[in-house]
PDB file of C-alpha atoms and ligand atoms in Angstrom:
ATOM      1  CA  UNK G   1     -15.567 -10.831   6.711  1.00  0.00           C
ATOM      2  CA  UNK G   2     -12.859  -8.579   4.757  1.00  0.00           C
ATOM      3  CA  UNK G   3     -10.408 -11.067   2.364  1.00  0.00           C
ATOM      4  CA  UNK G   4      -7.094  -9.899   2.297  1.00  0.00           C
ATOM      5  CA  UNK G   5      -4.584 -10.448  -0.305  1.00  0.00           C
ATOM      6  CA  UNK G   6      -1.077 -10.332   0.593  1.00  0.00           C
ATOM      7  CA  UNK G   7       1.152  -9.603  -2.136  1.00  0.00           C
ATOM      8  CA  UNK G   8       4.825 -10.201  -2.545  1.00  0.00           C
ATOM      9  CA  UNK G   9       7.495 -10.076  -5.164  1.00  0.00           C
ATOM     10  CA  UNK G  10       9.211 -13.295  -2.870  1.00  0.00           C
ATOM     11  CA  UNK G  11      12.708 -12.595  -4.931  1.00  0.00           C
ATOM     12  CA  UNK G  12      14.874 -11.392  -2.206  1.00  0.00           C
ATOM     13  CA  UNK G  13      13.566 -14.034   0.331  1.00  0.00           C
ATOM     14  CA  UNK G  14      14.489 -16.706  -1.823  1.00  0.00           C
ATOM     15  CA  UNK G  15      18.250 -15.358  -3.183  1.00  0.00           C
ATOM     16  CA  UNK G  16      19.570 -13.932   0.268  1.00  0.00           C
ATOM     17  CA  UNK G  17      20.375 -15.553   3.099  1.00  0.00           C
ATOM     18  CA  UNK G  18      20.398 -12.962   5.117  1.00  0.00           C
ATOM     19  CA  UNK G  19      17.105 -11.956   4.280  1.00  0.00           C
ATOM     20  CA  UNK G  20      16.045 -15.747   4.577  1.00  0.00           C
ATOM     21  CA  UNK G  21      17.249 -15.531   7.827  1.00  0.00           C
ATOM     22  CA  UNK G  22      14.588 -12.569   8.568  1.00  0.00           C
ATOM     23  CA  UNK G  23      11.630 -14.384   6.510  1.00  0.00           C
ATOM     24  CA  UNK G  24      12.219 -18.075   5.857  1.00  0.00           C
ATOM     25  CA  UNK G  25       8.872 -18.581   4.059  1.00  0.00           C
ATOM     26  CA  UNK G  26       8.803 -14.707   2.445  1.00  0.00           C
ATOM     27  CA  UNK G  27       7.417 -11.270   3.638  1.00  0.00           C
ATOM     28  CA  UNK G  28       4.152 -12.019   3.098  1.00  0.00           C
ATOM     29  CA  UNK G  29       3.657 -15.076   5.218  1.00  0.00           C
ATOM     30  CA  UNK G  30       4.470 -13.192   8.465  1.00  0.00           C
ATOM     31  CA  UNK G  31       2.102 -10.442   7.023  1.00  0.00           C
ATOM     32  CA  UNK G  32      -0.578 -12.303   6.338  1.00  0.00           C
ATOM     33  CA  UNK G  33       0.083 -14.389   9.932  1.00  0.00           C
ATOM     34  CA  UNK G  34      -0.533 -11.240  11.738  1.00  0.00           C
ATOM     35  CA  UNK G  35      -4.058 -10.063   9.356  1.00  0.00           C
ATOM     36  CA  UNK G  36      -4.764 -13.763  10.112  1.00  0.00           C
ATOM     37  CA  UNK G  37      -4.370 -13.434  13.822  1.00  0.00           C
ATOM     38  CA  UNK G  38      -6.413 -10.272  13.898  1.00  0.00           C
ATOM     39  CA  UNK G  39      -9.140 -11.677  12.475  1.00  0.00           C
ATOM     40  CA  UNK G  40      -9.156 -11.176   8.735  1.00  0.00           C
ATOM     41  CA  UNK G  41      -9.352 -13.825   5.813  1.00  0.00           C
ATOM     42  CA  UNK G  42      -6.122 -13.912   4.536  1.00  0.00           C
ATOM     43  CA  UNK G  43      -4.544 -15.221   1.327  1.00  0.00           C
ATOM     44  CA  UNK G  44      -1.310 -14.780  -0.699  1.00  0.00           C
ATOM     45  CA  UNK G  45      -0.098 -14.184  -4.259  1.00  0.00           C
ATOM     46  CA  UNK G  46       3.655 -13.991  -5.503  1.00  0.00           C
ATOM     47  CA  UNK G  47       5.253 -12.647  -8.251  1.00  0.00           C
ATOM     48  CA  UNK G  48       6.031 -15.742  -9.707  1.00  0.00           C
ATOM     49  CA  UNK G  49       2.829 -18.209  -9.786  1.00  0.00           C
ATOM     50  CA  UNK G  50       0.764 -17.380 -12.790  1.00  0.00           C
ATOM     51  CA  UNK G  51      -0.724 -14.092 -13.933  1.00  0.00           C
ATOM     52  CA  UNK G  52       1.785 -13.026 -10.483  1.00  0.00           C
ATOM     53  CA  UNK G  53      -1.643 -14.737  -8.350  1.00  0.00           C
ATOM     54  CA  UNK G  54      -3.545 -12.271  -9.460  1.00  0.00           C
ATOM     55  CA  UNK G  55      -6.797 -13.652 -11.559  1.00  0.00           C
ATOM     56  CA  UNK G  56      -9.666 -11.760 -11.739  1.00  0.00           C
ATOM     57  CA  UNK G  57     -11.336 -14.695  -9.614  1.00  0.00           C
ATOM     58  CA  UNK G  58      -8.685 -13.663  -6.556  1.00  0.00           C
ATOM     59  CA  UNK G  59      -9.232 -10.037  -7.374  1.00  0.00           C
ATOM     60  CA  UNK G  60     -12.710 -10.191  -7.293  1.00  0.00           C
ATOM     61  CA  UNK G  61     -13.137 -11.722  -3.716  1.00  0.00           C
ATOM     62  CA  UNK G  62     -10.208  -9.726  -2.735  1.00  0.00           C
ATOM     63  CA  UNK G  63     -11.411  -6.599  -0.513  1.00  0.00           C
ATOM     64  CA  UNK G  64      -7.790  -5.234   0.572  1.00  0.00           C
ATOM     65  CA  UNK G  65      -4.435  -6.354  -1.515  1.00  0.00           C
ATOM     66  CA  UNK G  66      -1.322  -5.360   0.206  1.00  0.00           C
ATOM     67  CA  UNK G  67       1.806  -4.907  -2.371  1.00  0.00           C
ATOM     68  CA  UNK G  68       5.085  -5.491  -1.162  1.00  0.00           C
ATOM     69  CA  UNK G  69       7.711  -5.367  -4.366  1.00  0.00           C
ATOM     70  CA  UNK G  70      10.930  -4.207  -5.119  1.00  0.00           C
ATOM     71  CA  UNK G  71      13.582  -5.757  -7.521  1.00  0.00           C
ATOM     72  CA  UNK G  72      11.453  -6.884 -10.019  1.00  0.00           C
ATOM     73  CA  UNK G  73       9.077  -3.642 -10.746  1.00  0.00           C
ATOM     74  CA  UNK G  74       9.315  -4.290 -14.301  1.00  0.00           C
ATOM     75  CA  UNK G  75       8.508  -7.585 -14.451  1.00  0.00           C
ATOM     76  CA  UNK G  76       5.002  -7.217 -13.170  1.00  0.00           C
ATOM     77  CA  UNK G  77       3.019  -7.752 -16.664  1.00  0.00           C
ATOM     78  CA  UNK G  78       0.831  -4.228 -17.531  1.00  0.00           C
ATOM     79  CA  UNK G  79      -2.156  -5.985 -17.926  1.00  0.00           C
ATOM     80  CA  UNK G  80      -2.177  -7.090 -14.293  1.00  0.00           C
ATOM     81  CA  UNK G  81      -1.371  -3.230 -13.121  1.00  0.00           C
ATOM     82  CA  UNK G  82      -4.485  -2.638 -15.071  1.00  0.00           C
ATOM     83  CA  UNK G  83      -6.561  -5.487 -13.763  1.00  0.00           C
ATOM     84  CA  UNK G  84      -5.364  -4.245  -9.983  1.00  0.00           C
ATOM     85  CA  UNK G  85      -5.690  -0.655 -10.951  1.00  0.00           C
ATOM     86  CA  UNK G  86      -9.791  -1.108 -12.167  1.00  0.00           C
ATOM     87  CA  UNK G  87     -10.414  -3.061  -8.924  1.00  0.00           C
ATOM     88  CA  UNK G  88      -8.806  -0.213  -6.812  1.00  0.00           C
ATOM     89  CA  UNK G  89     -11.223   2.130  -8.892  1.00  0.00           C
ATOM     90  CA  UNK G  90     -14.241  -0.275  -8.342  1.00  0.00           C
ATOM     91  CA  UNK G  91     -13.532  -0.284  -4.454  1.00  0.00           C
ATOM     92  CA  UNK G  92     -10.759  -2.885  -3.391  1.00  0.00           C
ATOM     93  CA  UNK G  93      -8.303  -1.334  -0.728  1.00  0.00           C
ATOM     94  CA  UNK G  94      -4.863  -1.155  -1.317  1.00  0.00           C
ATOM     95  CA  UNK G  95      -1.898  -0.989   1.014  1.00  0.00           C
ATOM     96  CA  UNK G  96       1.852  -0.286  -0.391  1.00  0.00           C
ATOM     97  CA  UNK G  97       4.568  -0.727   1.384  1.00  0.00           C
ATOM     98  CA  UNK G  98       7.907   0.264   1.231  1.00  0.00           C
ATOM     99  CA  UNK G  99       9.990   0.055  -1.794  1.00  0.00           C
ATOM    100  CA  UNK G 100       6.314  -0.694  -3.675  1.00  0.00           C
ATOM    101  CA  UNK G 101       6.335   3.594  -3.606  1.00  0.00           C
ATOM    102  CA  UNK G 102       8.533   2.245  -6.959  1.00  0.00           C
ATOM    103  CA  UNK G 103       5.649  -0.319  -8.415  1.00  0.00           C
ATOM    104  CA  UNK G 104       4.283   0.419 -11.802  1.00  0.00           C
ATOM    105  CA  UNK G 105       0.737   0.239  -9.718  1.00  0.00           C
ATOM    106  CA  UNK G 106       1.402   2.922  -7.197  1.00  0.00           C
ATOM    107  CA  UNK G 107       2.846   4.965 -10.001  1.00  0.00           C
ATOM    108  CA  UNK G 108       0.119   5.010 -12.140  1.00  0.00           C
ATOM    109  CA  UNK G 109      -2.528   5.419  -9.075  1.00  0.00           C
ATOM    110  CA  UNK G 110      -0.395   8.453  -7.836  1.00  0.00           C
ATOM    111  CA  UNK G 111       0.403  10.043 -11.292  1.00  0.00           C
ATOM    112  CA  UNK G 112       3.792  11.146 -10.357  1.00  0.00           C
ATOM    113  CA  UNK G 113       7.011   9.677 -10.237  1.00  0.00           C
ATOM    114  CA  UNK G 114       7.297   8.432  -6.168  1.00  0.00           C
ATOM    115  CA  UNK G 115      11.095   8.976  -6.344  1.00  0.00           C
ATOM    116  CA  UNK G 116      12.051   9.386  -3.111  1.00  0.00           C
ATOM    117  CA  UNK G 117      16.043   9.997  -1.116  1.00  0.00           C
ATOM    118  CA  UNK G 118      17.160   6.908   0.022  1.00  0.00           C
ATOM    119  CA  UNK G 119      20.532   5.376   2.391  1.00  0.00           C
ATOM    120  CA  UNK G 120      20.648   1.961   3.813  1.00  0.00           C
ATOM    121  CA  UNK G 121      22.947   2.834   6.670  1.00  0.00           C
ATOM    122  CA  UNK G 122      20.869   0.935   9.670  1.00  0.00           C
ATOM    123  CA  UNK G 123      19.639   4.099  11.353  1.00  0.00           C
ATOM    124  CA  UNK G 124      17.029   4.507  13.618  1.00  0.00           C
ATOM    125  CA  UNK G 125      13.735   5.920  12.697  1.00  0.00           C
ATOM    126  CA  UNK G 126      10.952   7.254  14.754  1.00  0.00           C
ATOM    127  CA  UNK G 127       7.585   7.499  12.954  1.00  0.00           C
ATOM    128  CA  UNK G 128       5.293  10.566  14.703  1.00  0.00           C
ATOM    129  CA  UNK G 129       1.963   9.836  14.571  1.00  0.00           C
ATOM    130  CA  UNK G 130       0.299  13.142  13.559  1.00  0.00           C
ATOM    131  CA  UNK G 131      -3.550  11.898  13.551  1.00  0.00           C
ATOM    132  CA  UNK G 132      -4.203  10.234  16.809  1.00  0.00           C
ATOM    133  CA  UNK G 133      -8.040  10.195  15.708  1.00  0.00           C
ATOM    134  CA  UNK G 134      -7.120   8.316  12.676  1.00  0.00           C
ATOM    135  CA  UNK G 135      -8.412   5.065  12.872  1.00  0.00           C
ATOM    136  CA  UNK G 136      -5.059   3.608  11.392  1.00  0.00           C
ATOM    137  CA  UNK G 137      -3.389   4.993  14.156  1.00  0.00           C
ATOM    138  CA  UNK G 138      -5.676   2.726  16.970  1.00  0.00           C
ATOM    139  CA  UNK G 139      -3.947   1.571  19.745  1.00  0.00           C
ATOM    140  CA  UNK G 140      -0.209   3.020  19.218  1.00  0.00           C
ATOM    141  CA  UNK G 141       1.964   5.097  21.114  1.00  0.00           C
ATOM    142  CA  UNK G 142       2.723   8.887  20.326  1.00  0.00           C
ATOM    143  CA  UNK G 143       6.037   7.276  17.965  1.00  0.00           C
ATOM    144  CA  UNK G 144       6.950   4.150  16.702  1.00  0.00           C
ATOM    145  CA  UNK G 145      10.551   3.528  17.078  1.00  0.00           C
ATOM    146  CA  UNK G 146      12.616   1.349  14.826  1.00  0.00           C
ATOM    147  CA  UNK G 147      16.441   0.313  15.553  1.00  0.00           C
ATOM    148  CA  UNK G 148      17.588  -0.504  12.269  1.00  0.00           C
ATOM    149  CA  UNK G 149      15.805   1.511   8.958  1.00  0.00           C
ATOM    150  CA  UNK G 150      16.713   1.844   5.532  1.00  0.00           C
ATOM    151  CA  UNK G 151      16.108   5.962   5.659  1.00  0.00           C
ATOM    152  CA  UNK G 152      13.702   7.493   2.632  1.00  0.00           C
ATOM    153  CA  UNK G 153      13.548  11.314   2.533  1.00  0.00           C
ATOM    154  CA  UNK G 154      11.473  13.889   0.979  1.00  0.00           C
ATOM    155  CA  UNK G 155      11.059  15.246  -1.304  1.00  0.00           C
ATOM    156  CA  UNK G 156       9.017  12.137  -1.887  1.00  0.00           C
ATOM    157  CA  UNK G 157       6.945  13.087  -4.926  1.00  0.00           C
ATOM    158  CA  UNK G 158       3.738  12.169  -4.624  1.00  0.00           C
ATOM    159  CA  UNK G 159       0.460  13.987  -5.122  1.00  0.00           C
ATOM    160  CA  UNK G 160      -0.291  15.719  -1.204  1.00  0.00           C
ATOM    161  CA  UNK G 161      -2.063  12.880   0.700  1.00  0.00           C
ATOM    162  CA  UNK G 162      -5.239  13.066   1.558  1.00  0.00           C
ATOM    163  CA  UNK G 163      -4.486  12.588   5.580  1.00  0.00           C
ATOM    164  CA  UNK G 164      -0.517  12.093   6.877  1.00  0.00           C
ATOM    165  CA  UNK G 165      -0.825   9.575   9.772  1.00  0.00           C
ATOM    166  CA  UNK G 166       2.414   9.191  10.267  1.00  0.00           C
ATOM    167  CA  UNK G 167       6.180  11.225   9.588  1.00  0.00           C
ATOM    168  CA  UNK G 168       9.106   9.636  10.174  1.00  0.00           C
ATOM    169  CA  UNK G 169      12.581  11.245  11.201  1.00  0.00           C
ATOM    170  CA  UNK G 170      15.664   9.105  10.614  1.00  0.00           C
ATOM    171  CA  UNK G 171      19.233   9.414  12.679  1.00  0.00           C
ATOM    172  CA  UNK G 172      20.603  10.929   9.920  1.00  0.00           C
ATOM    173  CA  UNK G 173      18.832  13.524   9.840  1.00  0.00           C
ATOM    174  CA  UNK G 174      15.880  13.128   6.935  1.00  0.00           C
ATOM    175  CA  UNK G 175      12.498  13.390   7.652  1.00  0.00           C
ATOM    176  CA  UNK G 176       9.694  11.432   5.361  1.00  0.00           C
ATOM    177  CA  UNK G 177       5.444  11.155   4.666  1.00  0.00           C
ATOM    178  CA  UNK G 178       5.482   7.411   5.919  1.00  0.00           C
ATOM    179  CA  UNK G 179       1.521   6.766   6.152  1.00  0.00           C
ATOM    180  CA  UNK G 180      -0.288   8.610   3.575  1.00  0.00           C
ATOM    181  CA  UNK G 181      -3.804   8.180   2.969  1.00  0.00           C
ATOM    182  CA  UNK G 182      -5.291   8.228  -0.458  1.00  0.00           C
ATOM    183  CA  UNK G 183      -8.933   7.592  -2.449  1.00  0.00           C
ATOM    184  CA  UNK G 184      -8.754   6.700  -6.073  1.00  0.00           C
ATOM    185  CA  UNK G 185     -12.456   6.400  -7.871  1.00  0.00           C
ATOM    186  CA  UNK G 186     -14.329   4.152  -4.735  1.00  0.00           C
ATOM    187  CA  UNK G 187     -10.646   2.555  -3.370  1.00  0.00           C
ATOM    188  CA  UNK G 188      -8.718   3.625  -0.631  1.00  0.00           C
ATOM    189  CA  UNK G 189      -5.046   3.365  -0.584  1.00  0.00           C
ATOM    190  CA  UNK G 190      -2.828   3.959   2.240  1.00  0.00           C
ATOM    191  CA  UNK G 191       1.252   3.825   1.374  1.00  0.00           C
ATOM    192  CA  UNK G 192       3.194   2.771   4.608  1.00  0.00           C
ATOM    193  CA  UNK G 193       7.180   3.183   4.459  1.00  0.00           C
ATOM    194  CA  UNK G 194       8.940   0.878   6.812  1.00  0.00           C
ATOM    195  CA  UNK G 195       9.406  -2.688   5.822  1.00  0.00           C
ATOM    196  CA  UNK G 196      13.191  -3.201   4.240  1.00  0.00           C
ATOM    197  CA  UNK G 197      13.951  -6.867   3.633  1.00  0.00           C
ATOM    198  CA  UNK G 198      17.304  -6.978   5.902  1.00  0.00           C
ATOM    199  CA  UNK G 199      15.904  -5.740   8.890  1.00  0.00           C
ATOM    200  CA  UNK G 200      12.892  -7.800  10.863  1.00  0.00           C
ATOM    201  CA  UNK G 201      10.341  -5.015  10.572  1.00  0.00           C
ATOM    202  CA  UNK G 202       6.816  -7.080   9.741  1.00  0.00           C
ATOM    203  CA  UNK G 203       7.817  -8.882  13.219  1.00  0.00           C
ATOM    204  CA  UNK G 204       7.556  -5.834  14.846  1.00  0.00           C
ATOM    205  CA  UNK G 205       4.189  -5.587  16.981  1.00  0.00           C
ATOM    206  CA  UNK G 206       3.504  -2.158  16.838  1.00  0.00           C
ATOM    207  CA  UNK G 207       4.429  -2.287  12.608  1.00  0.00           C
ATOM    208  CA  UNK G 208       1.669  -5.044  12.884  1.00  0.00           C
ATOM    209  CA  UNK G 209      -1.027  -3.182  14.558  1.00  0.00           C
ATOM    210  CA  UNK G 210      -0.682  -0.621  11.862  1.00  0.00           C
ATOM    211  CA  UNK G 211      -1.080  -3.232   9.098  1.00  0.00           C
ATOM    212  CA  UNK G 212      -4.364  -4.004  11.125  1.00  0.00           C
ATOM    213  CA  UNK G 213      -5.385  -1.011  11.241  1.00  0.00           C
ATOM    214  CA  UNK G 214      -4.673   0.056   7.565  1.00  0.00           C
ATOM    215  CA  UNK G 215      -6.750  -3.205   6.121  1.00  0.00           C
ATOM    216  CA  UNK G 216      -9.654  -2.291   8.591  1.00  0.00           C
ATOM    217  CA  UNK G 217      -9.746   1.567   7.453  1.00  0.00           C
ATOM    218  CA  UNK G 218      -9.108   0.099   3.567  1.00  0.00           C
ATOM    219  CA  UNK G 219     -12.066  -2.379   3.809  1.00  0.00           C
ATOM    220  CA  UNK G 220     -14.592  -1.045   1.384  1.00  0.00           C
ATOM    221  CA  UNK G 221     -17.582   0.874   2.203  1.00  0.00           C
ATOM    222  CA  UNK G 222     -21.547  -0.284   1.543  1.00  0.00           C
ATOM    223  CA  UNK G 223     -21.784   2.865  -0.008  1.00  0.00           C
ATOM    224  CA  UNK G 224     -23.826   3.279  -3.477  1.00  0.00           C
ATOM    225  CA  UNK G 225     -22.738   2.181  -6.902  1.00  0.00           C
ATOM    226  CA  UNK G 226     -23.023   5.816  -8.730  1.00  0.00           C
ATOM    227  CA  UNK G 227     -24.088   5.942 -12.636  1.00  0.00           C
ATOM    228  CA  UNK G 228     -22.493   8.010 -15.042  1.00  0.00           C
ATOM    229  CA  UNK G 229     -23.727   9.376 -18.096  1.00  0.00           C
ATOM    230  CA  UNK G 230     -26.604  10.725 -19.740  1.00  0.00           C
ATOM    231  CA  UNK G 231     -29.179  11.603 -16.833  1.00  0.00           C
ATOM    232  CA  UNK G 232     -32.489  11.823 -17.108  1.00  0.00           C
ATOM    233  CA  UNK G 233     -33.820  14.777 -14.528  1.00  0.00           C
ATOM    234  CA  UNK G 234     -35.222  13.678 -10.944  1.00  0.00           C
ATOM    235  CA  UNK G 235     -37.425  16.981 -11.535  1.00  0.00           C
ATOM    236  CA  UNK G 236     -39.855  18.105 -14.030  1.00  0.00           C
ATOM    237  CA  UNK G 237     -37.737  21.018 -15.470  1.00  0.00           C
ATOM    238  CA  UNK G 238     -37.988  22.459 -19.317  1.00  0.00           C
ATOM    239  CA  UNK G 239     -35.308  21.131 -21.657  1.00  0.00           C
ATOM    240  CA  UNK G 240     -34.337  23.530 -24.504  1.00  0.00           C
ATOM    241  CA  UNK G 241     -35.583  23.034 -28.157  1.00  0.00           C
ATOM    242  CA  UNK G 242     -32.482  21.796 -29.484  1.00  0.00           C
ATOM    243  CA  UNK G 243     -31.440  19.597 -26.861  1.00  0.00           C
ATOM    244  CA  UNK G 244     -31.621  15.662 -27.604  1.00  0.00           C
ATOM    245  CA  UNK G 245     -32.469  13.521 -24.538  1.00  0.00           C
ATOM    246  CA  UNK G 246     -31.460  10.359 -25.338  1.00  0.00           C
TER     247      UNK G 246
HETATM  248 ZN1   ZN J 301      14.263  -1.166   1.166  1.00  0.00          ZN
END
């Protein structure tokens, strides 16, 4: 059965109200409720419990972490980034949402910056699905519609995705990648935008299924463990003079 580790910075949760009023035990407790009800093995790690909940024993039985941060970027120590980043590498799944585009892990995976236009005006947003096949976008409608959105617009710099399941247009006028699929070494990562703190988006149903969907597609492969490195050949072929085989 895929483990899921659901990852939040839980800073925001506990110092606003309002956003208390949307998650009174934290983002990632209604996240992990609805990976839970689908089906999956869930746990969760915050920022603040040591090594931010993220030992190498939780990493290593971990098969999809979702990251959810966004005040406190810089606070998340650089050997952890590195600890996440080699699991991604190794296979884990990873799923970023929202203001994570900003974490010092999606940065490094993505190589670019991941600035992005933002406005917190509560406009509606309607994310297109472009790849109907796309097993992330099982079971939805042609759009998602959300009342109330923070809006991001491009340019959002990020390397071109590997697939674009989803574009969303805002009121005001913006239009933005929100699901973009990604591989890094034997991982698969999958940034998905909505999911601001003042507005009840992880209780949203079809926000949910997409969640679902995401960990399922971002559950590792049995695929084989490639070597690297000097290579002996699988043929019987001449090898120059001066060559050294070691
Ligand atoms: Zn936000």
């Amino acid at each position: 059965m895929t483990t899921v580790t659901v990852w939040n910075e839980y800073r925001h949760e506990r110092e606003s109200d309002t956003v208390a009023e949307i998650y009174p035990d934290g983002i990632h407790v209604v996240i992990a409720d609805a990976l839970s009800e689908a089906g999956f093995e869930t746990q969760t790690a915050t920022l603040d419990e040591p090594a931010h909940g993220l030992t190498e024993a939780v990493l290593a039985e971990t098969d999809v972490l979702t990251w959810w941060g966004h005040a406190a970027h810089d606070e998340v120590r650089d050997e952890i980034v590195e600890r996440v980043q080699q699991r991604v590498l190794e296979g884990m799944g990873l799923i970023v949402l929202h203001s994570g585009h900003y974490s010092k892990l999606f940065k490094r995976l993505m190589g670019t910056t991941c600035s992005l236009k933002w406005r917190e005006a509560s406009e509606s947003e309607r994310l297109w699905v472009l790849e109907p096949s796309h097993p992330i976008a099982a079971g939805l409608d042609e759009y998602i519609e959300l009342e109330d959105a923070e809006m991001y617009g491009e340019r959002f710099d990020v390397p071109a995705p590997e697939t674009l399941v989803f574009t969303s247009w805002f009121e005001g006028g913006e239009v933005f990648r929100s699901g973009c699929c990604y591989r890094r070494g034997n991982g698969r990562v999958f940034y998905f935008r909505p999911g601001h703190e003042t507005y009840p988006i992880y209780h949203n149903e079809a926000i949910q299924q997409v969640l679902v969907n995401a960990v399922g597609w971002a559950t590792p492969g049995d695929g084989p463990t490639p070597t690297f490195g000097n290579y002996e050949p699988r043929e019987s072929i001449a090898l120059s003079d001066d060559r050294t085989v070691h």
